[in-house]
């Protein structure tokens, strides 16, 4: 992989070579302003680019050294200000820094290219692990953690590339501006006949131009190196993904793995206890220092002539000692909490061991719930650690601000530095604990998510779970007592009253037995009827009447036999039958009728919310369909309650049963002698131009009749019934357009005939006709 293939830097270095003469070569001002010769503009390989950058780096250093020897007040032209001098030096310094970055970027390209080739070779050559099967579950955790780290690295690399690209575009824009400025400065200098001030400005512009080009080229090299690194990360991600796929198929969690995790946690807890002992020792020393600082401050404050500066320094030392004591105490608490968090590690792995190796479903379910609870605790601790980290960072920044306001050598800097040091130590501890908690939480979260996916119920699981619940509900409903009664029986010569109940299941069983027996009796009676008629024993009408009477008798006997078989006394139906008869006959007849009608409407869906209907002289839009009644909102805004039974008993016109389109007719008469084709064209054009008239079916106009005093035409068009379309407004708009076009065409509309006896005009007729697709024929004039 060559540099030129990976990094297309030719456009930048062409520009760099063109401005190579902007760095002076001698210490004298005249020599400083002298331009170098123009360099070759051919493309350079990576070694040649490094050589050129090294040369420019040397020239830049020399130029900076020569600028340092100049006196801005005496050696510069009068028109050159100290600000111009500082700007020239800044551009040289920027160029020097950009050259260093460029050289580092070139090295990074070479290194990243080699790493990419190595990663591709490793991914291609990997065929499996050398460990024997089965693999440890800890190996899966390690690979997954590596994959997550690589994914975060890829995101970070892409973010850096995006930032560099944006910066590169800005530099290119500034380079174009600098190029234009250089051209203007060159033209001004050539016209001035060696004006020293203009030559200085020209060289300053060229120095800035070179700096921008080098910086842009360095950025492009950095982007190329980052692209190589991103490709390397992608290759490594692919390899890790393959490895995880292989390991997960053959991974087990053994007792040895659990013991290894537990031992590692024990070792970490022992190290934490050791660190905690050191901090406790430091706390004792810090407490003694705080006591000594308190005594020193009291001595200075109670002196006859206290020194305010010394008192202030003593106060700061006491504040630093108190901060150290307070921070160490907090660190001890953090270490103790950290130790408790470390104890979560073996606990989490134990739950995971049960989750993967548990013998019963209850054990695995309990382990999963414990992991979820542990994950919530870790999440809460992670949030707490982030808040503490933000708080201690704020305190450190506050100390930095206080120290920045003091001059060097101020005695107050020392106690402030001590406070910053102990706060930084606390921040490092919190960061360490936060990283540990975040890592553990991510592990537990992944375990929970993986297990939830693994134990995801199959498609038939809802049905399998619903069957036992449904069966239990059916049993409860079957045994639900509908009514209770008492039965008197004789036992050992004594009458005993026993409480009895009639359950819903008993009634249903009675109904099934009755229906089954009645069906069999009906089949037998039909056969007997045919036999009697076939043998001409009796006539057909007589046989039918006899059969009906017999079936009535059979029904009565079957009812008695069924109730007797199920031990249901007739007395329990006495009150129930009377109450039902009275209630149904007088109280609930209308309500039940409307209720059933509402159910039929909802099932059949012949009338829906939003339909325009006409029922019982009421015309409007259905706004609600309830169980007892429906609400129709008329076009004048009045809402009418319509009982649901009226929809089934009366004639109902549904204007929007199958669609919401209506055809409208607009009739027009023009004077005899008018061009009929032109009139039809005007009518069609007016309908086609209106946005609310449907284009399909297309509107059309016809010459309908020779009237008494006018040629009669009819325009047919379709509109959609909705809240945005008003048919009356559409007709008005069409009439206005027609009238305008007729006037422009010089076509007159005759006055309508007047009735001689009544003295009234015949108005133009408008018809609303529901199309064939609507399923209903409705006409309104």
XYZ file of C-alpha atoms in Angstrom, residues 124-765:
642
model
C -7.914 -14.811 7.070
C -5.656 -17.331 8.800
C -7.832 -17.899 11.893
C -9.508 -21.296 11.768
C -10.323 -21.931 15.410
C -9.091 -21.969 19.002
C -6.411 -24.238 20.322
C -8.325 -24.887 23.567
C -10.205 -28.133 23.879
C -13.979 -28.273 23.891
C -16.077 -27.283 25.708
C -15.059 -23.652 26.105
C -15.405 -21.711 29.334
C -18.241 -19.197 29.655
C -15.613 -16.726 30.892
C -14.104 -16.872 27.450
C -17.415 -15.671 26.025
C -17.461 -12.756 28.478
C -13.937 -11.768 27.523
C -14.678 -11.852 23.782
C -17.933 -9.937 24.148
C -16.201 -7.268 26.225
C -13.563 -6.984 23.534
C -16.236 -6.630 20.874
C -17.909 -3.826 22.812
C -14.568 -2.051 23.240
C -13.868 -2.364 19.504
C -17.325 -1.022 18.693
C -16.723 2.006 20.920
C -13.335 2.520 19.265
C -14.962 2.458 15.810
C -17.481 5.083 16.907
C -14.698 7.254 18.324
C -12.634 6.931 15.133
C -15.588 7.880 12.963
C -16.275 10.882 15.197
C -12.659 12.023 14.827
C -12.867 11.599 11.049
C -16.024 13.726 10.926
C -14.385 16.462 13.010
C -11.227 16.435 10.854
C -13.325 16.559 7.669
C -15.197 19.623 8.912
C -11.928 21.302 9.907
C -10.397 20.399 6.537
C -13.268 22.016 4.653
C -12.823 25.171 6.720
C -9.083 25.237 6.004
C -9.697 24.781 2.285
C -12.098 27.708 2.341
C -9.530 29.837 4.171
C -6.866 28.710 1.664
C -8.961 29.984 -1.225
C -9.373 33.304 0.561
C -5.620 33.444 1.250
C -4.872 32.682 -2.385
C -7.035 35.599 -3.478
C -5.370 37.858 -0.914
C -1.939 36.773 -2.146
C -2.893 37.592 -5.743
C -4.102 41.056 -4.696
C -0.962 41.670 -2.640
C 1.254 40.564 -5.520
C -0.527 42.882 -7.954
C -0.207 45.797 -5.517
C 3.497 45.120 -4.990
C 4.265 44.869 -8.711
C 2.485 48.149 -9.310
C 4.354 49.907 -6.482
C 7.878 49.395 -7.832
C 9.501 47.570 -4.893
C 7.574 49.164 -2.038
C 8.982 47.558 1.135
C 5.714 47.736 3.075
C 3.752 46.085 0.287
C 6.443 43.453 -0.093
C 6.214 42.731 3.650
C 2.460 42.342 3.370
C 2.869 40.077 0.351
C 5.280 37.836 2.254
C 2.932 37.773 5.283
C 0.028 36.645 3.115
C 2.183 33.966 1.497
C 3.339 32.775 4.928
C -0.292 32.404 5.973
C -1.047 30.623 2.705
C 1.763 28.135 3.286
C 0.597 27.550 6.872
C -2.961 26.819 5.712
C -1.776 24.425 3.000
C 0.474 22.497 5.369
C -2.267 22.275 7.990
C -4.769 21.062 5.414
C -2.349 18.460 4.097
C -1.584 17.299 7.643
C -5.302 16.941 8.325
C -5.795 14.879 5.192
C -2.949 12.610 6.253
C -4.527 12.232 9.686
C -7.866 11.359 8.068
C -6.150 8.726 5.932
C -4.504 7.217 9.013
C -7.838 7.208 10.862
C -9.529 5.511 7.901
C -6.892 2.780 8.030
C -7.408 2.415 11.769
C -11.181 2.254 11.297
C -10.787 -0.468 8.668
C -8.504 -2.347 11.071
C -11.123 -2.068 13.802
C -13.776 -3.380 11.400
C -11.615 -6.392 10.511
C -10.990 -7.087 14.197
C -14.707 -6.784 14.909
C -15.459 -9.319 12.214
C -12.890 -11.739 13.612
C -14.182 -11.342 17.175
C -17.722 -11.889 15.951
C -16.687 -15.171 14.324
C -14.893 -16.226 17.481
C -17.904 -15.423 19.661
C -20.165 -17.401 17.349
C -17.867 -20.434 17.664
C -17.427 -20.161 21.437
C -21.103 -19.595 22.269
C -22.112 -22.843 20.580
C -19.770 -24.851 22.817
C -19.569 -22.786 26.038
C -20.361 -24.147 29.508
C -20.267 -22.664 32.998
C -18.543 -25.079 35.350
C -17.818 -25.128 39.051
C -14.171 -24.441 38.246
C -15.106 -21.244 36.408
C -17.198 -20.109 39.356
C -14.343 -20.847 41.751
C -11.945 -18.895 39.526
C -14.241 -15.860 39.508
C -14.711 -16.062 43.269
C -10.966 -16.291 43.911
C -10.280 -13.302 41.666
C -12.892 -11.287 43.555
C -11.347 -12.322 46.874
C -7.920 -11.163 45.683
C -9.316 -7.802 44.579
C -11.095 -7.337 47.906
C -7.833 -8.102 49.740
C -6.042 -5.448 47.659
C -8.821 -2.981 48.446
C -8.503 -3.693 52.158
C -4.783 -3.027 51.915
C -5.399 0.298 50.188
C -8.050 1.096 52.777
C -5.552 0.498 55.604
C -3.116 2.922 53.965
C -5.805 5.575 53.683
C -6.786 5.124 57.329
C -3.139 5.674 58.277
C -3.058 8.823 56.142
C -6.273 9.982 57.778
C -4.670 9.789 61.242
C -1.741 11.864 60.011
C -4.082 14.360 58.308
C -6.084 14.703 61.514
C -2.894 15.586 63.400
C -1.954 18.138 60.738
C -5.411 19.716 60.982
C -4.986 20.038 64.755
C -1.557 21.626 64.294
C -2.926 24.022 61.641
C -5.743 25.006 63.968
C -3.258 25.787 66.770
C -1.035 27.787 64.412
C -3.979 29.853 63.239
C -5.088 30.557 66.800
C -1.551 31.639 67.732
C -1.333 34.065 64.815
C -4.829 35.412 65.401
C -4.282 36.075 69.107
C -0.905 37.779 68.654
C -0.575 41.454 69.678
C 0.164 42.604 66.123
C -1.066 39.823 63.781
C 0.200 39.792 60.205
C -2.882 39.684 57.885
C -0.958 37.928 55.140
C 0.337 35.274 57.520
C -3.146 34.817 58.996
C -4.584 34.358 55.502
C -1.937 31.745 54.642
C -2.638 29.964 57.952
C -6.333 29.942 57.172
C -5.638 28.410 53.773
C -3.399 25.764 55.396
C -6.181 24.935 57.848
C -8.664 24.788 54.989
C -6.318 22.467 53.076
C -5.878 20.245 56.152
C -9.628 20.121 56.737
C -10.222 19.319 53.063
C -7.655 16.543 53.238
C -9.319 15.025 56.322
C -12.795 15.300 54.821
C -11.677 13.865 51.482
C -9.844 10.947 53.103
C -12.934 10.137 55.160
C -15.013 10.154 51.972
C -12.416 7.979 50.265
C -12.659 5.466 53.129
C -16.426 5.346 52.616
C -15.891 4.927 48.888
C -13.443 2.079 49.452
C -15.896 0.355 51.763
C -18.648 0.735 49.159
C -16.220 -0.401 46.495
C -15.512 -3.519 48.554
C -19.228 -4.210 48.812
C -19.523 -3.822 45.066
C -16.726 -6.310 44.587
C -18.753 -8.800 46.625
C -21.491 -8.432 44.009
C -19.237 -10.030 41.401
C -19.253 -13.617 42.747
C -22.899 -13.187 43.689
C -23.748 -12.223 40.114
C -21.785 -15.151 38.715
C -23.492 -17.534 41.159
C -26.891 -16.361 39.943
C -25.710 -16.756 36.380
C -24.518 -20.283 37.183
C -28.010 -21.147 38.445
C -29.545 -19.389 35.455
C -27.600 -21.591 33.041
C -27.437 -24.830 35.025
C -30.560 -24.747 37.205
C -32.537 -27.946 37.235
C -36.004 -26.443 37.571
C -37.755 -23.582 35.873
C -38.467 -21.946 39.241
C -34.753 -21.859 40.127
C -33.834 -20.271 36.807
C -36.658 -17.764 37.079
C -35.581 -16.755 40.606
C -31.961 -16.386 39.434
C -33.074 -14.155 36.562
C -35.092 -11.952 38.924
C -32.096 -11.666 41.275
C -29.875 -10.612 38.369
C -32.406 -7.977 37.346
C -32.468 -6.629 40.921
C -28.663 -6.628 41.056
C -28.520 -4.783 37.743
C -30.820 -2.101 39.142
C -28.544 -1.673 42.177
C -25.477 -1.359 39.972
C -27.264 1.167 37.797
C -28.135 3.289 40.838
C -24.529 3.131 42.078
C -23.255 4.110 38.632
C -25.477 7.198 38.622
C -24.282 8.090 42.127
C -20.642 7.710 41.075
C -21.177 9.980 38.062
C -22.766 12.636 40.278
C -19.894 12.427 42.774
C -17.395 12.641 39.935
C -19.060 15.787 38.637
C -19.032 17.301 42.136
C -15.336 16.652 42.786
C -14.439 17.909 39.303
C -16.263 21.140 40.120
C -14.260 21.528 43.321
C -11.011 20.943 41.432
C -11.948 23.584 38.860
C -12.761 25.996 41.668
C -9.316 25.438 43.180
C -7.713 25.923 39.760
C -9.527 29.232 39.364
C -8.367 30.456 42.772
C -4.774 29.472 42.017
C -4.831 31.157 38.599
C -5.525 34.509 40.241
C -2.384 34.338 42.413
C 1.093 35.374 41.211
C 3.970 32.916 41.048
C 5.741 32.458 44.375
C 2.680 33.367 46.433
C 2.711 31.274 49.667
C -1.026 30.611 49.247
C -0.333 28.485 46.183
C 1.062 25.607 48.261
C -2.076 24.900 50.347
C -4.230 25.258 47.241
C -2.019 22.750 45.434
C -2.406 20.336 48.376
C -6.177 20.587 48.156
C -6.112 19.976 44.407
C -3.876 16.952 44.857
C -6.125 15.237 47.384
C -9.234 16.057 45.324
C -7.606 14.568 42.241
C -6.844 11.425 44.220
C -10.507 11.214 45.199
C -11.534 11.776 41.587
C -9.247 8.972 40.426
C -10.774 6.616 42.986
C -14.303 7.507 41.904
C -13.368 7.027 38.253
C -11.873 3.646 39.077
C -14.973 2.560 40.958
C -17.253 3.973 38.259
C -15.445 2.059 35.530
C -15.641 -1.148 37.563
C -19.354 -0.675 38.224
C -20.063 0.192 34.591
C -18.222 -2.901 33.400
C -20.058 -5.135 35.867
C -23.427 -3.568 35.022
C -22.860 -4.101 31.302
C -22.032 -7.755 32.000
C -25.147 -8.298 34.109
C -27.332 -6.416 31.601
C -26.020 -8.592 28.796
C -26.654 -11.760 30.808
C -30.222 -10.685 31.507
C -30.895 -9.726 27.880
C -29.369 -12.940 26.543
C -31.347 -15.064 28.970
C -34.572 -13.224 28.237
C -34.014 -13.911 24.548
C -33.161 -17.558 25.240
C -36.205 -18.151 27.422
C -38.484 -16.333 25.035
C -41.726 -18.261 24.872
C -42.566 -20.046 21.611
C -45.444 -18.911 19.462
C -47.825 -21.395 21.045
C -46.895 -20.415 24.620
C -49.819 -17.954 25.053
C -52.224 -20.679 23.992
C -50.562 -23.241 26.265
C -50.741 -20.839 29.214
C -54.307 -19.838 28.419
C -55.629 -23.421 28.327
C -55.295 -24.177 32.068
C -56.526 -20.713 33.004
C -59.480 -21.056 30.690
C -60.241 -24.511 32.031
C -60.190 -23.214 35.610
C -62.475 -20.325 34.653
C -64.873 -22.741 32.947
C -64.950 -24.966 36.035
C -65.710 -21.995 38.257
C -68.429 -20.837 35.884
C -69.810 -24.384 35.613
C -70.062 -24.717 39.401
C -71.339 -21.192 39.971
C -74.678 -21.405 41.880
C -77.510 -19.730 40.034
C -80.139 -20.288 42.707
C -80.408 -22.043 46.064
C -83.246 -24.054 47.623
C -83.900 -26.387 50.498
C -84.782 -30.063 50.162
C -86.434 -32.097 52.903
C -85.368 -35.718 53.064
C -86.051 -38.532 55.508
C -83.063 -40.028 57.249
C -83.346 -42.597 60.026
C -87.015 -41.786 60.490
C -86.375 -38.065 60.795
C -86.970 -35.234 58.347
C -83.791 -33.405 57.538
C -83.653 -30.124 55.615
C -80.670 -30.089 53.255
C -79.486 -26.915 51.454
C -79.198 -27.399 47.713
C -78.140 -25.200 44.830
C -78.623 -25.193 41.098
C -75.363 -24.376 39.299
C -74.878 -22.878 35.880
C -73.388 -26.166 34.710
C -76.464 -28.063 35.813
C -78.709 -25.718 33.835
C -76.504 -25.980 30.747
C -76.469 -29.762 31.023
C -80.241 -29.755 31.321
C -80.533 -27.600 28.216
C -78.173 -29.893 26.258
C -80.103 -32.995 27.319
C -83.388 -31.361 26.445
C -82.181 -30.179 23.017
C -80.628 -33.551 22.191
C -83.708 -35.517 23.205
C -86.028 -33.088 21.423
C -83.939 -33.360 18.238
C -84.171 -37.162 18.310
C -87.910 -36.974 18.993
C -88.285 -34.543 16.080
C -86.523 -36.956 13.713
C -88.747 -39.824 14.850
C -91.902 -37.747 14.525
C -90.944 -36.640 11.021
C -90.396 -40.245 9.993
C -93.709 -41.292 11.550
C -95.426 -38.428 9.756
C -94.052 -39.528 6.399
C -95.076 -43.128 7.037
C -98.632 -42.164 7.971
C -98.944 -39.932 4.916
C -97.371 -42.556 2.638
C -99.818 -45.265 3.807
C -102.652 -42.786 3.519
C -103.689 -43.364 7.097
C -104.414 -39.645 7.562
C -104.067 -36.563 5.409
C -101.034 -34.300 5.269
C -102.629 -31.403 7.142
C -103.944 -33.633 9.854
C -100.530 -35.339 10.178
C -98.824 -32.002 10.538
C -101.254 -30.863 13.225
C -100.915 -34.135 15.072
C -97.154 -33.899 14.936
C -97.202 -30.403 16.396
C -99.364 -31.490 19.306
C -97.229 -34.529 19.911
C -94.038 -32.440 19.894
C -95.569 -30.046 22.415
C -96.355 -32.962 24.669
C -92.898 -34.443 24.136
C -91.305 -31.099 25.011
C -93.279 -30.897 28.240
C -92.458 -34.496 29.215
C -88.793 -34.017 28.310
C -88.631 -30.923 30.484
C -90.069 -32.829 33.426
C -87.787 -35.809 32.820
C -84.691 -33.646 32.511
C -85.412 -31.737 35.711
C -86.162 -34.976 37.527
C -83.001 -36.646 36.258
C -80.877 -33.715 37.459
C -82.845 -33.438 40.738
C -83.928 -29.880 40.021
C -87.276 -29.126 41.710
C -89.873 -27.155 39.792
C -90.452 -24.867 42.742
C -87.227 -22.988 42.113
C -88.567 -21.667 38.790
C -91.761 -20.258 40.206
C -90.483 -16.926 41.395
C -87.835 -16.727 38.685
C -90.343 -17.327 35.901
C -92.741 -14.743 37.290
C -90.064 -12.110 37.735
C -88.676 -12.695 34.256
C -92.108 -12.572 32.708
C -92.962 -9.265 34.381
C -89.565 -7.709 33.734
C -89.293 -8.767 30.126
C -92.930 -8.046 29.385
C -93.130 -4.557 30.836
C -89.813 -3.137 31.956
C -87.104 -4.205 29.595
C -88.819 -4.901 26.319
C -87.844 -1.649 24.595
C -84.425 -1.541 26.165
C -83.573 -5.095 25.155
C -84.916 -4.485 21.664
C -82.722 -1.447 21.213
C -79.762 -3.207 22.809
C -80.029 -6.168 20.457
C -80.519 -3.775 17.540
C -77.342 -1.983 18.518
C -75.428 -5.246 18.562
C -76.777 -6.099 15.105
C -75.717 -2.686 13.815
C -72.228 -3.122 15.186
C -71.902 -6.602 13.723
C -73.401 -5.888 10.292
C -71.708 -2.446 9.985
C -74.302 -1.207 7.547
C -74.286 2.078 9.465
C -70.924 3.408 10.628
C -69.670 6.488 12.418
C -69.170 9.214 9.834
C -71.854 7.945 7.432
C -74.421 10.380 6.078
C -77.836 8.771 6.586
C -81.492 9.643 6.425
C -83.845 7.834 8.810
C -87.280 8.777 10.098
C -87.097 12.261 8.423
C -83.721 12.939 10.088
C -80.768 13.687 7.763
C -77.256 14.022 9.118
C -73.901 12.452 9.981
C -73.620 9.540 12.413
C -71.371 10.731 15.247
C -71.832 7.896 17.745
C -73.255 4.381 17.789
C -74.028 3.218 21.320
C -75.656 0.075 22.655
C -79.101 1.635 23.117
C -79.171 4.590 20.751
C -77.102 6.426 18.178
C -76.397 10.145 17.744
C -76.935 11.846 14.387
C -75.595 15.344 13.927
C -77.760 17.233 11.431
C -76.275 19.708 9.012
C -77.744 22.601 11.034
C -75.728 21.473 14.091
C -78.588 19.826 15.980
C -77.801 16.394 17.453
C -80.606 13.833 17.505
C -80.805 10.596 19.510
C -82.180 7.761 17.365
C -83.119 4.422 19.006
C -81.218 1.585 17.391
C -84.406 -0.334 16.645
C -85.454 2.344 14.126
C -82.490 1.394 11.939
C -83.934 -2.120 11.606
C -87.627 -1.299 11.508
C -87.669 1.788 9.252
C -86.394 2.580 5.789
C -82.841 3.931 6.072
C -80.993 5.782 3.296
C -77.197 5.599 3.675
C -75.533 8.058 1.318
C -72.052 6.720 2.114
C -72.658 3.000 2.418
C -69.976 1.850 -0.036
C -68.238 5.128 -0.918
C -68.426 8.846 -0.202
C -68.932 10.125 -3.741
C -72.040 11.943 -5.018
C -72.870 13.051 -8.526
C -74.299 16.522 -8.884
C -76.047 18.075 -11.857
C -76.011 21.728 -12.831
C -78.498 22.795 -15.511
C -78.084 25.949 -17.583
C -79.969 27.666 -20.374
C -78.385 29.989 -22.960
C -79.868 32.115 -25.663
C -80.760 30.572 -29.009
C -78.047 31.105 -31.563
C -75.243 30.582 -29.051
C -72.378 28.240 -30.090
C -73.307 24.952 -28.394
C -69.826 23.451 -28.651
C -68.342 26.512 -26.974
C -70.909 26.301 -24.167
C -70.055 22.613 -23.550
C -66.348 23.486 -23.573
C -66.905 26.266 -21.008
C -68.905 23.949 -18.749
C -66.286 21.194 -18.910
C -63.437 23.629 -18.331
C -65.138 25.151 -15.282
C -65.634 21.708 -13.728
C -62.105 20.547 -14.503
C -60.529 23.680 -13.016
C -62.256 23.288 -9.653
C -59.968 21.458 -7.202
C -62.749 19.755 -5.206
C -64.423 18.145 -8.222
C -63.264 14.574 -8.788
C -61.187 13.928 -11.891
C -62.294 10.311 -12.031
C -65.077 9.880 -13.111
C -64.396 12.929 -15.217
C -67.025 15.704 -15.342
C -68.917 16.083 -18.589
C -71.514 18.412 -20.068
C -74.281 17.636 -22.567
C -76.728 19.576 -24.700
C -79.836 18.268 -22.968
C -82.829 19.999 -24.613
C -84.292 22.780 -26.745
C -86.179 24.828 -24.181
C -89.016 27.258 -24.676
C -86.748 30.283 -24.667
C -83.248 28.803 -24.184
C -80.891 26.055 -25.226
C -80.626 23.778 -22.170
C -77.305 22.209 -21.083
C -76.504 19.928 -18.153
C -73.154 19.600 -16.391
C -72.491 16.374 -14.454
C -69.691 16.130 -11.929
C -68.732 14.103 -8.839
C -67.687 15.351 -5.403
C -66.578 13.582 -2.232
C -68.662 13.995 0.891
C -66.291 15.026 3.691
C -65.730 17.828 6.166
C -63.685 19.806 3.594
C -66.164 19.742 0.705
C -69.374 21.735 0.745
C -71.539 20.932 -2.259
C -73.322 24.287 -2.199
C -70.036 26.201 -2.246
C -68.713 23.985 -5.052
C -71.839 24.691 -7.116
C -71.517 28.414 -6.422
C -67.862 28.384 -7.508
C -68.719 26.541 -10.729
C -71.545 28.980 -11.491
C -69.217 31.948 -10.977
C -66.620 30.471 -13.338
C -69.304 29.623 -15.919
C -70.795 33.105 -15.741
C -67.365 34.687 -16.190
C -66.507 32.506 -19.185
C -69.916 33.051 -20.821
C -69.575 36.819 -20.417
C -66.073 36.738 -21.918
C -67.362 34.638 -24.834
C -70.334 36.966 -25.411
C -72.896 34.223 -24.727
C -76.069 35.461 -23.084
C -78.308 33.723 -20.596
C -82.013 34.534 -21.162
C -84.310 35.569 -18.385
C -86.350 32.642 -17.064
C -90.008 32.389 -17.964
C -92.428 33.868 -15.522
C -95.610 32.148 -14.542
C -98.462 34.380 -15.836
C -100.901 33.491 -13.080
C -98.550 33.297 -10.077
C -95.889 35.763 -11.187
C -92.984 33.616 -9.969
C -89.716 32.614 -11.564
C -88.679 29.085 -12.409
C -85.433 28.527 -10.564
C -82.536 26.553 -11.962
C -82.769 22.940 -10.824
